[in-house]
Coordinates of C-alpha atoms and ligand atoms in Angstrom, one line a residue:
M10 CA 1.0 69.9 -29.5
K11 CA 3.1 67.4 -27.5
R12 CA 3.8 68.3 -23.9
I13 CA 7.4 67.9 -22.7
V14 CA 8.4 67.8 -19.0
I15 CA 12.1 68.2 -18.3
L16 CA 13.8 66.9 -15.1
I17 CA 17.1 68.5 -14.1
S18 CA 19.4 68.6 -11.1
G19 CA 21.8 71.4 -12.0
R20 CA 22.7 74.0 -14.6
G21 CA 20.3 72.7 -17.2
S22 CA 22.3 73.4 -20.4
N23 CA 20.6 70.5 -22.2
M24 CA 17.2 71.8 -21.1
E25 CA 18.1 75.2 -22.6
A26 CA 19.2 73.6 -25.8
I27 CA 15.9 71.6 -26.1
H28 CA 13.8 74.6 -25.2
R29 CA 15.6 76.8 -27.7
A30 CA 15.4 74.3 -30.6
C31 CA 11.7 73.7 -29.9
A32 CA 11.0 77.4 -30.3
E33 CA 13.4 78.2 -33.1
E34 CA 12.5 75.1 -35.2
G35 CA 8.8 75.3 -34.5
W36 CA 8.3 71.8 -33.1
P37 CA 4.7 70.6 -32.6
A38 CA 5.5 70.6 -28.9
S39 CA 6.3 72.8 -25.9
V40 CA 8.2 72.5 -22.7
V41 CA 5.4 72.7 -20.1
A42 CA 7.4 72.2 -16.9
V43 CA 10.9 71.9 -15.5
I44 CA 11.2 70.0 -12.3
S45 CA 14.3 69.6 -10.2
N46 CA 15.2 67.5 -7.2
R47 CA 17.5 70.3 -6.1
P48 CA 15.8 73.6 -5.1
T49 CA 19.0 75.5 -6.0
A50 CA 19.4 74.0 -9.5
G51 CA 20.4 76.9 -11.8
G52 CA 18.2 75.7 -14.6
L53 CA 15.0 76.4 -12.5
A54 CA 15.6 80.1 -12.5
W55 CA 16.4 80.1 -16.3
A56 CA 13.1 78.3 -17.0
A57 CA 11.0 80.5 -14.6
E58 CA 12.4 83.6 -16.3
R59 CA 10.9 82.2 -19.6
G60 CA 7.5 81.6 -18.1
I61 CA 7.9 77.8 -17.9
A62 CA 6.2 76.2 -14.9
T63 CA 8.9 75.1 -12.4
A64 CA 8.8 72.9 -9.3
S65 CA 11.4 71.4 -7.0
I66 CA 10.8 68.1 -5.2
D67 CA 13.7 67.9 -2.7
H68 CA 14.7 64.2 -2.4
R69 CA 16.2 64.9 1.0
A70 CA 12.7 65.6 2.3
H71 CA 11.4 62.1 1.5
A72 CA 11.9 59.0 3.6
D73 CA 13.1 56.8 0.7
R74 CA 13.3 56.5 -3.0
A75 CA 9.8 55.2 -3.4
A76 CA 8.3 58.2 -1.5
F77 CA 10.4 60.6 -3.5
D78 CA 9.5 59.0 -6.8
A79 CA 5.8 59.0 -5.9
A80 CA 5.9 62.7 -5.2
L81 CA 7.9 63.3 -8.4
A82 CA 5.4 61.3 -10.4
A83 CA 2.5 63.3 -9.0
E84 CA 4.1 66.6 -10.0
I85 CA 5.0 65.3 -13.4
D86 CA 1.5 63.9 -14.1
A87 CA -0.1 67.2 -13.1
H88 CA 1.5 68.5 -16.4
Q89 CA 0.1 65.6 -18.5
P90 CA 3.3 65.0 -20.4
D91 CA 3.7 63.1 -23.7
L92 CA 7.4 62.9 -23.0
V93 CA 9.6 63.1 -19.9
V94 CA 13.2 64.3 -20.6
L95 CA 15.9 63.6 -18.1
A96 CA 18.5 66.3 -18.6
G97 CA 21.2 66.0 -16.0
F98 CA 18.8 64.5 -13.5
M99 CA 21.0 62.9 -11.0
R100 CA 18.7 60.4 -9.3
I101 CA 18.4 56.6 -9.5
L102 CA 14.8 55.9 -10.3
T103 CA 12.7 53.0 -8.9
P104 CA 11.4 50.4 -11.4
G105 CA 7.8 51.5 -10.7
F106 CA 8.6 55.0 -11.7
V107 CA 10.4 53.9 -14.9
A108 CA 7.5 51.6 -15.8
R109 CA 5.0 54.4 -15.4
Y110 CA 6.8 56.4 -18.2
A111 CA 7.9 53.4 -20.3
G112 CA 8.4 54.5 -23.9
R113 CA 8.0 58.1 -23.1
M114 CA 11.1 59.0 -21.1
L115 CA 14.5 59.8 -22.6
N116 CA 17.9 60.3 -20.9
I117 CA 21.2 61.6 -22.1
H118 CA 24.4 60.2 -20.7
P119 CA 27.9 61.6 -21.4
S120 CA 29.5 58.4 -22.6
L121 CA 29.3 55.9 -25.5
L122 CA 26.9 53.5 -23.7
P123 CA 27.0 50.7 -22.8
S124 CA 30.5 51.8 -21.7
F125 CA 30.9 53.9 -18.6
G126 CA 27.4 54.3 -17.2
G127 CA 27.0 55.9 -13.8
L128 CA 29.2 58.6 -12.3
H129 CA 32.7 59.8 -13.2
T130 CA 32.3 58.7 -16.7
H131 CA 35.0 61.0 -18.2
E132 CA 37.6 60.1 -15.6
R133 CA 37.0 56.4 -16.2
A134 CA 37.2 56.8 -20.0
L135 CA 40.5 58.7 -19.7
Q136 CA 41.9 56.2 -17.2
T137 CA 41.0 53.3 -19.5
G138 CA 42.9 55.0 -22.4
C139 CA 39.8 55.4 -24.6
K140 CA 40.6 57.2 -27.9
V141 CA 37.1 58.3 -28.5
A142 CA 34.3 59.3 -26.1
G143 CA 30.9 60.7 -26.6
A144 CA 27.3 60.9 -25.5
T145 CA 24.2 58.7 -25.8
V146 CA 20.5 59.5 -25.9
H147 CA 18.4 56.5 -24.9
F148 CA 15.0 55.4 -23.7
V149 CA 15.0 54.9 -20.0
T150 CA 14.6 51.4 -18.6
A151 CA 15.0 50.1 -15.1
E152 CA 18.7 49.4 -15.5
L153 CA 20.7 52.6 -15.0
D154 CA 22.1 54.1 -18.2
H155 CA 21.2 51.0 -20.2
G156 CA 18.0 51.6 -22.2
P157 CA 17.6 51.2 -26.0
I158 CA 19.8 53.7 -27.8
V159 CA 18.3 56.4 -30.0
L160 CA 21.3 58.5 -31.0
Q161 CA 25.0 58.8 -30.2
A162 CA 27.7 61.4 -30.7
V163 CA 31.4 60.6 -30.9
V164 CA 34.3 62.9 -30.0
P165 CA 38.0 62.3 -30.1
V166 CA 40.0 62.0 -26.9
L167 CA 43.0 64.4 -27.3
A168 CA 46.4 64.3 -25.7
G169 CA 46.4 66.1 -22.5
D170 CA 42.6 65.9 -22.0
T171 CA 41.3 66.2 -18.5
A172 CA 37.8 65.2 -17.4
E173 CA 36.9 68.9 -17.7
T174 CA 38.2 69.4 -21.3
L175 CA 36.7 66.1 -22.4
S176 CA 33.3 66.8 -20.8
G177 CA 33.3 70.2 -22.4
R178 CA 33.8 68.7 -25.9
V179 CA 31.1 66.1 -25.2
L180 CA 28.7 68.7 -23.9
V181 CA 28.8 70.6 -27.2
C182 CA 27.7 67.5 -29.0
E183 CA 25.0 66.8 -26.3
H184 CA 23.4 70.1 -27.2
Q185 CA 23.1 68.9 -30.8
I186 CA 21.9 65.4 -30.3
Y187 CA 19.5 65.7 -27.5
P188 CA 17.2 68.3 -29.2
R189 CA 17.4 66.2 -32.4
A190 CA 16.2 63.1 -30.5
V191 CA 13.4 64.9 -28.7
R192 CA 12.3 66.4 -32.0
W193 CA 12.1 63.0 -33.5
F194 CA 9.9 61.8 -30.7
V195 CA 7.5 64.8 -30.8
E196 CA 7.2 64.4 -34.5
D197 CA 6.1 60.8 -34.0
R198 CA 9.1 59.5 -35.9
L199 CA 10.5 57.6 -33.0
V200 CA 8.8 54.9 -30.9
L201 CA 9.9 52.3 -28.4
G202 CA 8.2 49.0 -29.3
D203 CA 6.8 46.7 -26.7
D204 CA 9.7 44.4 -27.5
G205 CA 12.2 47.1 -26.4
V206 CA 13.4 47.9 -29.9
V207 CA 13.6 51.4 -31.1
R208 CA 11.5 51.9 -34.3
H209 CA 11.7 55.0 -36.4
T210 CA 11.0 56.7 -39.7
L211 CA 14.0 58.9 -39.8
N212 CA 15.8 60.6 -42.7
E213 CA 18.6 61.9 -40.5
P214 CA 21.5 60.0 -39.0
Q215 CA 21.4 58.5 -35.6
W216 CA 25.0 59.5 -35.0
L217 CA 27.1 62.7 -34.9
F218 CA 30.9 62.8 -35.3
H219 CA 32.6 65.7 -33.7
T220 CA 34.8 67.6 -36.2
L221 CA 38.0 69.2 -35.0
Ligands
GRF318 C1 25.3 66.3 -19.0 O1 26.6 66.0 -19.3 C2 24.5 65.1 -19.1 O2 24.8 64.2 -20.1 C3 24.7 64.5 -17.7 O3 24.8 65.5 -16.8 C4 25.2 66.7 -17.5 C5 24.1 67.7 -17.3 O4 24.4 69.0 -17.8 N1 23.7 63.5 -17.4 P1 23.3 70.1 -17.9 O5 22.6 70.2 -16.6 O6 22.3 69.7 -19.0 O7 24.1 71.3 -18.2

């Protein structure tokens, strides 16, 4: 059984989707811990209610990024994960932390990377006049929101869209593609090569197109 540790900062709807799919689809894996940098993250209570180990490592209690990342890594490593899943984890990670989990840390970002990494992604996509938007699951590398891409979902941008309506449409797709990518990893069908190239033995598409 593969051991999954999920990092969150907020409501944790992607965490829920992954945990649910893992149970319902009978993955050879389990979510062994959920860790947040915010003690008030809603997803922590959800996880605790289901008997998942939870922890919060408050970034504000640490002197700098390196100290926070060291404390976070110690907590993660205590759960001996095969895979670390960033699910709405709103912290910039130090290169040392990223290297520690190279090839075994995934992230989801609510844009079609490499466009619109970072914050306010939906606002920036709308302001630019994009006609499609989406979400990307990628392996985490030292450059923020820039790792090798595993899977993408594409949604239309509709007339009158706001950041809220667009993010809601994208989130529905996130809940489909993130569990799919995590399942591929725990089924040993997805690997990040030493050359930084994603290798896979998949019989499912690495894209999802939103249907209206
Ligand atoms: C998602 O849109 C995710 O792509 C982004 O932050 C949001 C987190 O939502 N990184 P949730 O906490 O999973 O509900």
